[in-house]
Amino acid sequence: MKKIFPKIAFIFLTGIIFYSCSIVKKVPDNKQLLTKNAVVTNDTVVKNERIESLISQKPNGKLLGFPLRLGLYNIAKDNPDSLYYAWLNRKPNRRENLAKIISNKQVDRLSQSFLVSGLSRFLKKTGEAPVVIDPIKINTTKNKLQGYYNNQGYFDTKVTSKIDSVGLKKAKVTYLVSTGEASFIDSISRRIETPELDSLFLKNQKRSLIKIGDQFNDEKFDAERTRITNYFRNNGVYDFQVNHVRYDVITNEKNKNIDIVYDIENRKIKRGDTLVKTPFKIYKISQVNIFTNSALKKLRSKISDSVSYNNYNIYSIGKLNYKPKAITDAIFIEKGRYFSDKDKTLTSRSLSNLKVFNFPNIEYVVDTTSGNENNLIANIYLIPLKKKNLNASIDFNHSNIQDFGITGNLSLTFRNLFRRAETLEISTRGNIGSSRDLPNPNGTFFNLSEYGADVKLTFPRIFLPFKTTAIIKKDMLPTTQMSFGLTNQRNIGLDKENFTSIINYNWLPKDDTTIRFDLLNIQFVRNLNIDNYFNVYNSSYNRLNDLAQVYNSNTAYLDPTTGNLTNTGAVFFIEDVINGNIPINNQSNDYNSIRSIGERRKRLIENNLIVSSAFTYNKNTKKGFLDNTFYAIKTKIETAGNFASLIAKQVKEPESDNGNQTIFGIEYAQYVKGEVDLIKHWDLGKKNILAFRTFGGIAIPYGNANSIPFSRSYFAGGSNDNRGWQAYSLGPGSSGGINDFNEANLKIAASVEYRFNIVGKINGGLFADAGNIWNIFDNVEDESYTFNGIKSLKDIALGTGIGLRYDFDFFVFRIDFGYKTYNPAKEESERWFRDINFSRTVLNFGINYPF
């Protein structure tokens, strides 16, 4: 060790010297590379994103502490083509010798080749030039800092700067801020020239954002200006704009107190060459005109159909194709009400939500015919979308199920179906594929298929036989959807037929909140090829086959060629063990394994009938694509089987072999299910984001069921869950994910991810995912599968890793490298860190972020 240590130290020091010299390689003499900025306010170092955004010159970006892009830029040659010609002319015969191999013209072209100059151009474009300290930008930053603190009420702020050398051609810049005393608001008064506006102002004065005793803050004044403008414009003041609100700030130099005066003058109108002051007016709506099939004013002369309905005038070029109520229910601008921007916005959203018109054009004009100069006419111009729309697509794909597949989709949309803005969508889809893993005695290339059809009818209102407007108002943009779907699979899994029928209602009580109520959700799943079970669930078959080699004595259950269980033989072997025909201790692990495989098979080959209702609440506070500080919460409660139970009692069909009630010979599912999903993001600045997610869900069978249908159960693992495991491979509990598709009826999960920018559109992420699934209150009794109170929390798995993302603007492509940091499937002494090595990396690919 003593002999090696000097060598290590020498290499380390050499690397440090090389790094220090190379990093300033392209910094000009008598200049310095900016390595750091610091802002010291009143002797305290300030670190926050708002202050840092005021600094005009930032150091070169770093990755894990190293300026990678600067390093790439430094590697590039400054004049590669000149260096090439210098090398070419260094020896008199070099050009001639090259010209004998390639032409003389190509010798010159080599100067622009990738190897000669293209690589350097690429490195310069990808890299980043050294940030050299610029005195002009330092002065700009000082002015910005002074302006910022002035706007915070520190009117005596002084800003200086100093440059400190921190090495060869390197320095940091420190900005020293002395704010002095803050100024506080001592009094608030107003000077509003229009009496009507003065009265409006007094009615809403309590909501003012500016209070006596507050420290002066310019941002609050801007927000107050916007608040006043919105309030006036929503109460009839059509001509009012934000620039009409001004403030007089009177400063007392002795005690630093300030007096604020709201100053709202009458508006100025240009008449001829002069500006004339005119009081603001409060307008009411005298007419609402709706033009249903044209936004062009010049086409008004072609109007041939019109109707008046509930104080609305509706016009059409040609026959009016809409029931008047269908349109007027979506309009919030009403005759006799004051002008309001809010009503205009709601009208635009509501008309767009009908999905039968393009975005509407709404204009207001002064009514010169009513004799009241304070009246406005609202003209709403609508352009209908095509009544019928046909879309078709075709895709070629490859997956773990099929080696080659062709998928086609055809959809047809009918708008304004019953003249009440309803939308009918009919879509069909089909897939044919080829798989070498399937038996194919006829040698057919396309040996698997899937096809289906869906019908969805949307009403732009709550479709019920009684009124709901007292609870769900029309400004919540309610819709009703009725959908029906049928899917059929051949040579895929157990070959399923799936029928669905859904009636649901959606509305928006707030801009950031959505509510969905599924009145009725019917799903019927029929398995057509249950003999294929052990071909699909290979791990169950392999475990069963291994046990059969030990306990089975009936050769009729075996394939004479391979000596392994046939699919039919596997079923008979399970029945013999359960019925006691094969003597196995019913307390042994082997017996329990065989019984568990049999129960799981029986459950998964059963046909399912699910008749459920659900209520979903969804709130998302994200405002715009660039908002990275927000939260989203989704809660759902679902019940199934209650309505089906009422029907079963009336129909009185024979009970199933399990003693459960049936409808059409099928046991119906009965359960209650609840779940909560919470997401929170924090913007840490400089494209750094901390994201957190937690999820909890439970589905409890009761009444006619002792388990949850596969389609309603939970799984763990995968690109959007615990990334240390592949999808369906984690849990339940500490069982080790021995089945091909592991699922259960209880799930707890939490994830945290730190996201950062590497270079350009390439981003990185460090993540930790925790969670698992368990069986609870169902027919599973094995303690390694079930949740048994607080002690089962030790079965929560932890996956950690790193990810790479490329931002394509409209979507993000993601690769995550996950590792099993804590694996509950192992013995307790071997659960931590035993699977963290490159050979056990779990790769997960995804589109967009997992949460």
mmCIF file of N, CA, C and O in Angstrom, residues 677-719:
data_model
loop_
_atom_site.group_PDB
_atom_site.id
_atom_site.type_symbol
_atom_site.label_atom_id
_atom_site.label_comp_id
_atom_site.label_asym_id
_atom_site.label_seq_id
_atom_site.Cartn_x
_atom_site.Cartn_y
_atom_site.Cartn_z
ATOM 1 N N ASP A 677 -54.439 8.902 -4.902
ATOM 2 C CA ASP A 677 -53.186 9.103 -5.634
ATOM 3 C C ASP A 677 -52.800 10.578 -5.491
ATOM 4 O O ASP A 677 -53.540 11.458 -5.926
ATOM 5 N N LEU A 678 -51.646 10.849 -4.867
ATOM 6 C CA LEU A 678 -51.202 12.221 -4.627
ATOM 7 C C LEU A 678 -49.855 12.452 -5.285
ATOM 8 O O LEU A 678 -48.917 11.652 -5.113
ATOM 9 N N ILE A 679 -49.731 13.552 -6.036
ATOM 10 C CA ILE A 679 -48.485 13.936 -6.706
ATOM 11 C C ILE A 679 -48.143 15.363 -6.300
ATOM 12 O O ILE A 679 -49.012 16.233 -6.285
ATOM 13 N N LYS A 680 -46.867 15.597 -5.964
ATOM 14 C CA LYS A 680 -46.416 16.943 -5.600
ATOM 15 C C LYS A 680 -45.075 17.205 -6.268
ATOM 16 O O LYS A 680 -44.176 16.364 -6.248
ATOM 17 N N HIS A 681 -44.953 18.388 -6.907
ATOM 18 C CA HIS A 681 -43.717 18.813 -7.560
ATOM 19 C C HIS A 681 -43.219 20.104 -6.926
ATOM 20 O O HIS A 681 -44.005 20.995 -6.617
ATOM 21 N N TRP A 682 -41.890 20.199 -6.759
ATOM 22 C CA TRP A 682 -41.243 21.433 -6.309
ATOM 23 C C TRP A 682 -40.210 21.861 -7.348
ATOM 24 O O TRP A 682 -39.353 21.055 -7.746
ATOM 25 N N ASP A 683 -40.291 23.102 -7.799
ATOM 26 C CA ASP A 683 -39.301 23.658 -8.726
ATOM 27 C C ASP A 683 -38.147 24.215 -7.904
ATOM 28 O O ASP A 683 -38.296 25.181 -7.159
ATOM 29 N N LEU A 684 -36.970 23.606 -8.043
ATOM 30 C CA LEU A 684 -35.798 24.012 -7.276
ATOM 31 C C LEU A 684 -34.930 25.014 -8.018
ATOM 32 O O LEU A 684 -33.894 25.429 -7.515
ATOM 33 N N GLY A 685 -35.357 25.398 -9.226
ATOM 34 C CA GLY A 685 -34.595 26.357 -10.016
ATOM 35 C C GLY A 685 -33.537 25.683 -10.864
ATOM 36 O O GLY A 685 -33.109 24.546 -10.615
ATOM 37 N N LYS A 686 -33.113 26.390 -11.900
ATOM 38 C CA LYS A 686 -32.066 25.903 -12.802
ATOM 39 C C LYS A 686 -32.405 24.535 -13.383
ATOM 40 O O LYS A 686 -31.559 23.641 -13.485
ATOM 41 N N LYS A 687 -33.682 24.348 -13.729
ATOM 42 C CA LYS A 687 -34.181 23.109 -14.336
ATOM 43 C C LYS A 687 -34.053 21.908 -13.407
ATOM 44 O O LYS A 687 -33.993 20.764 -13.863
ATOM 45 N N ASN A 688 -34.017 22.155 -12.108
ATOM 46 C CA ASN A 688 -34.005 21.086 -11.117
ATOM 47 C C ASN A 688 -35.392 20.976 -10.496
ATOM 48 O O ASN A 688 -35.961 21.972 -10.050
ATOM 49 N N ILE A 689 -35.909 19.767 -10.460
ATOM 50 C CA ILE A 689 -37.269 19.536 -9.963
ATOM 51 C C ILE A 689 -37.263 18.340 -9.019
ATOM 52 O O ILE A 689 -36.623 17.316 -9.297
ATOM 53 N N LEU A 690 -37.955 18.477 -7.906
ATOM 54 C CA LEU A 690 -38.161 17.360 -6.995
ATOM 55 C C LEU A 690 -39.620 16.934 -7.115
ATOM 56 O O LEU A 690 -40.529 17.741 -6.929
ATOM 57 N N ALA A 691 -39.832 15.658 -7.461
ATOM 58 C CA ALA A 691 -41.187 15.146 -7.671
ATOM 59 C C ALA A 691 -41.463 14.012 -6.688
ATOM 60 O O ALA A 691 -40.594 13.169 -6.437
ATOM 61 N N PHE A 692 -42.670 14.018 -6.138
ATOM 62 C CA PHE A 692 -43.044 13.010 -5.144
ATOM 63 C C PHE A 692 -44.423 12.464 -5.494
ATOM 64 O O PHE A 692 -45.303 13.199 -5.957
ATOM 65 N N ARG A 693 -44.600 11.167 -5.253
ATOM 66 C CA ARG A 693 -45.903 10.550 -5.489
ATOM 67 C C ARG A 693 -46.165 9.495 -4.428
ATOM 68 O O ARG A 693 -45.245 8.760 -4.032
ATOM 69 N N THR A 694 -47.396 9.423 -3.955
ATOM 70 C CA THR A 694 -47.793 8.344 -3.058
ATOM 71 C C THR A 694 -49.160 7.824 -3.486
ATOM 72 O O THR A 694 -50.003 8.585 -3.983
ATOM 73 N N PHE A 695 -49.361 6.524 -3.330
ATOM 74 C CA PHE A 695 -50.592 5.872 -3.778
ATOM 75 C C PHE A 695 -51.003 4.826 -2.753
ATOM 76 O O PHE A 695 -50.169 4.105 -2.194
ATOM 77 N N GLY A 696 -52.291 4.764 -2.499
ATOM 78 C CA GLY A 696 -52.838 3.704 -1.662
ATOM 79 C C GLY A 696 -54.169 3.255 -2.207
ATOM 80 O O GLY A 696 -55.019 4.078 -2.581
ATOM 81 N N GLY A 697 -54.364 1.952 -2.297
ATOM 82 C CA GLY A 697 -55.619 1.436 -2.827
ATOM 83 C C GLY A 697 -55.957 0.090 -2.219
ATOM 84 O O GLY A 697 -55.062 -0.720 -1.923
ATOM 85 N N ILE A 698 -57.244 -0.142 -2.014
ATOM 86 C CA ILE A 698 -57.693 -1.424 -1.469
ATOM 87 C C ILE A 698 -59.033 -1.775 -2.104
ATOM 88 O O ILE A 698 -59.882 -0.896 -2.326
ATOM 89 N N ALA A 699 -59.211 -3.051 -2.425
ATOM 90 C CA ALA A 699 -60.472 -3.562 -2.966
ATOM 91 C C ALA A 699 -60.895 -4.747 -2.101
ATOM 92 O O ALA A 699 -60.148 -5.725 -1.983
ATOM 93 N N ILE A 700 -62.062 -4.656 -1.488
ATOM 94 C CA ILE A 700 -62.502 -5.670 -0.530
ATOM 95 C C ILE A 700 -63.695 -6.426 -1.109
ATOM 96 O O ILE A 700 -64.758 -5.839 -1.359
ATOM 97 N N PRO A 701 -63.535 -7.744 -1.331
ATOM 98 C CA PRO A 701 -64.667 -8.534 -1.827
ATOM 99 C C PRO A 701 -65.650 -8.831 -0.691
ATOM 100 O O PRO A 701 -65.263 -8.936 0.477
ATOM 101 N N TYR A 702 -66.905 -8.976 -1.028
ATOM 102 C CA TYR A 702 -67.908 -9.337 -0.022
ATOM 103 C C TYR A 702 -69.108 -9.938 -0.743
ATOM 104 O O TYR A 702 -69.178 -9.962 -1.980
ATOM 105 N N GLY A 703 -70.047 -10.407 0.031
ATOM 106 C CA GLY A 703 -71.290 -10.917 -0.549
ATOM 107 C C GLY A 703 -71.076 -12.088 -1.481
ATOM 108 O O GLY A 703 -70.762 -13.197 -1.041
ATOM 109 N N ASN A 704 -71.192 -11.838 -2.762
ATOM 110 C CA ASN A 704 -71.158 -12.902 -3.770
ATOM 111 C C ASN A 704 -69.746 -13.251 -4.227
ATOM 112 O O ASN A 704 -69.587 -14.018 -5.170
ATOM 113 N N ALA A 705 -68.710 -12.686 -3.595
ATOM 114 C CA ALA A 705 -67.335 -12.920 -4.073
ATOM 115 C C ALA A 705 -66.385 -13.039 -2.888
ATOM 116 O O ALA A 705 -66.609 -12.447 -1.827
ATOM 117 N N ASN A 706 -65.340 -13.808 -3.097
ATOM 118 C CA ASN A 706 -64.268 -13.886 -2.098
ATOM 119 C C ASN A 706 -62.914 -13.507 -2.686
ATOM 120 O O ASN A 706 -61.877 -13.738 -2.089
ATOM 121 N N SER A 707 -62.943 -12.924 -3.899
ATOM 122 C CA SER A 707 -61.722 -12.421 -4.537
ATOM 123 C C SER A 707 -62.101 -11.295 -5.498
ATOM 124 O O SER A 707 -63.278 -11.118 -5.819
ATOM 125 N N ILE A 708 -61.085 -10.581 -5.952
ATOM 126 C CA ILE A 708 -61.281 -9.447 -6.848
ATOM 127 C C ILE A 708 -60.966 -9.885 -8.277
ATOM 128 O O ILE A 708 -59.967 -10.578 -8.519
ATOM 129 N N PRO A 709 -61.774 -9.496 -9.274
ATOM 130 C CA PRO A 709 -61.446 -9.833 -10.670
ATOM 131 C C PRO A 709 -60.063 -9.309 -11.050
ATOM 132 O O PRO A 709 -59.624 -8.259 -10.565
ATOM 133 N N PHE A 710 -59.405 -10.047 -11.912
ATOM 134 C CA PHE A 710 -58.044 -9.687 -12.320
ATOM 135 C C PHE A 710 -57.983 -8.253 -12.842
ATOM 136 O O PHE A 710 -57.059 -7.504 -12.540
ATOM 137 N N SER A 711 -58.981 -7.834 -13.623
ATOM 138 C CA SER A 711 -58.966 -6.505 -14.237
ATOM 139 C C SER A 711 -59.121 -5.388 -13.217
ATOM 140 O O SER A 711 -58.850 -4.228 -13.523
ATOM 141 N N ARG A 712 -59.563 -5.699 -11.982
ATOM 142 C CA ARG A 712 -59.752 -4.674 -10.958
ATOM 143 C C ARG A 712 -58.706 -4.781 -9.840
ATOM 144 O O ARG A 712 -58.772 -4.042 -8.872
ATOM 145 N N SER A 713 -57.762 -5.694 -9.969
ATOM 146 C CA SER A 713 -56.749 -5.876 -8.930
ATOM 147 C C SER A 713 -55.545 -4.981 -9.203
ATOM 148 O O SER A 713 -55.472 -4.288 -10.219
ATOM 149 N N TYR A 714 -54.574 -4.986 -8.285
ATOM 150 C CA TYR A 714 -53.386 -4.143 -8.393
ATOM 151 C C TYR A 714 -52.156 -4.987 -8.714
ATOM 152 O O TYR A 714 -52.070 -6.164 -8.349
ATOM 153 N N PHE A 715 -51.217 -4.354 -9.414
ATOM 154 C CA PHE A 715 -49.922 -4.988 -9.640
ATOM 155 C C PHE A 715 -48.832 -3.985 -9.284
ATOM 156 O O PHE A 715 -49.079 -2.787 -9.099
ATOM 157 N N ALA A 716 -47.602 -4.482 -9.181
ATOM 158 C CA ALA A 716 -46.480 -3.617 -8.818
ATOM 159 C C ALA A 716 -45.313 -3.882 -9.759
ATOM 160 O O ALA A 716 -45.164 -4.972 -10.307
ATOM 161 N N GLY A 717 -44.465 -2.854 -9.918
ATOM 162 C CA GLY A 717 -43.330 -2.944 -10.829
ATOM 163 C C GLY A 717 -43.649 -2.309 -12.171
ATOM 164 O O GLY A 717 -44.806 -2.049 -12.505
ATOM 165 N N GLY A 718 -42.613 -2.001 -12.933
ATOM 166 C CA GLY A 718 -42.806 -1.426 -14.254
ATOM 167 C C GLY A 718 -42.342 0.008 -14.348
ATOM 168 O O GLY A 718 -41.928 0.623 -13.354
ATOM 169 N N SER A 719 -42.418 0.566 -15.550
ATOM 170 C CA SER A 719 -41.831 1.881 -15.827
ATOM 171 C C SER A 719 -42.532 3.019 -15.117
ATOM 172 O O SER A 719 -41.962 4.097 -14.954
#
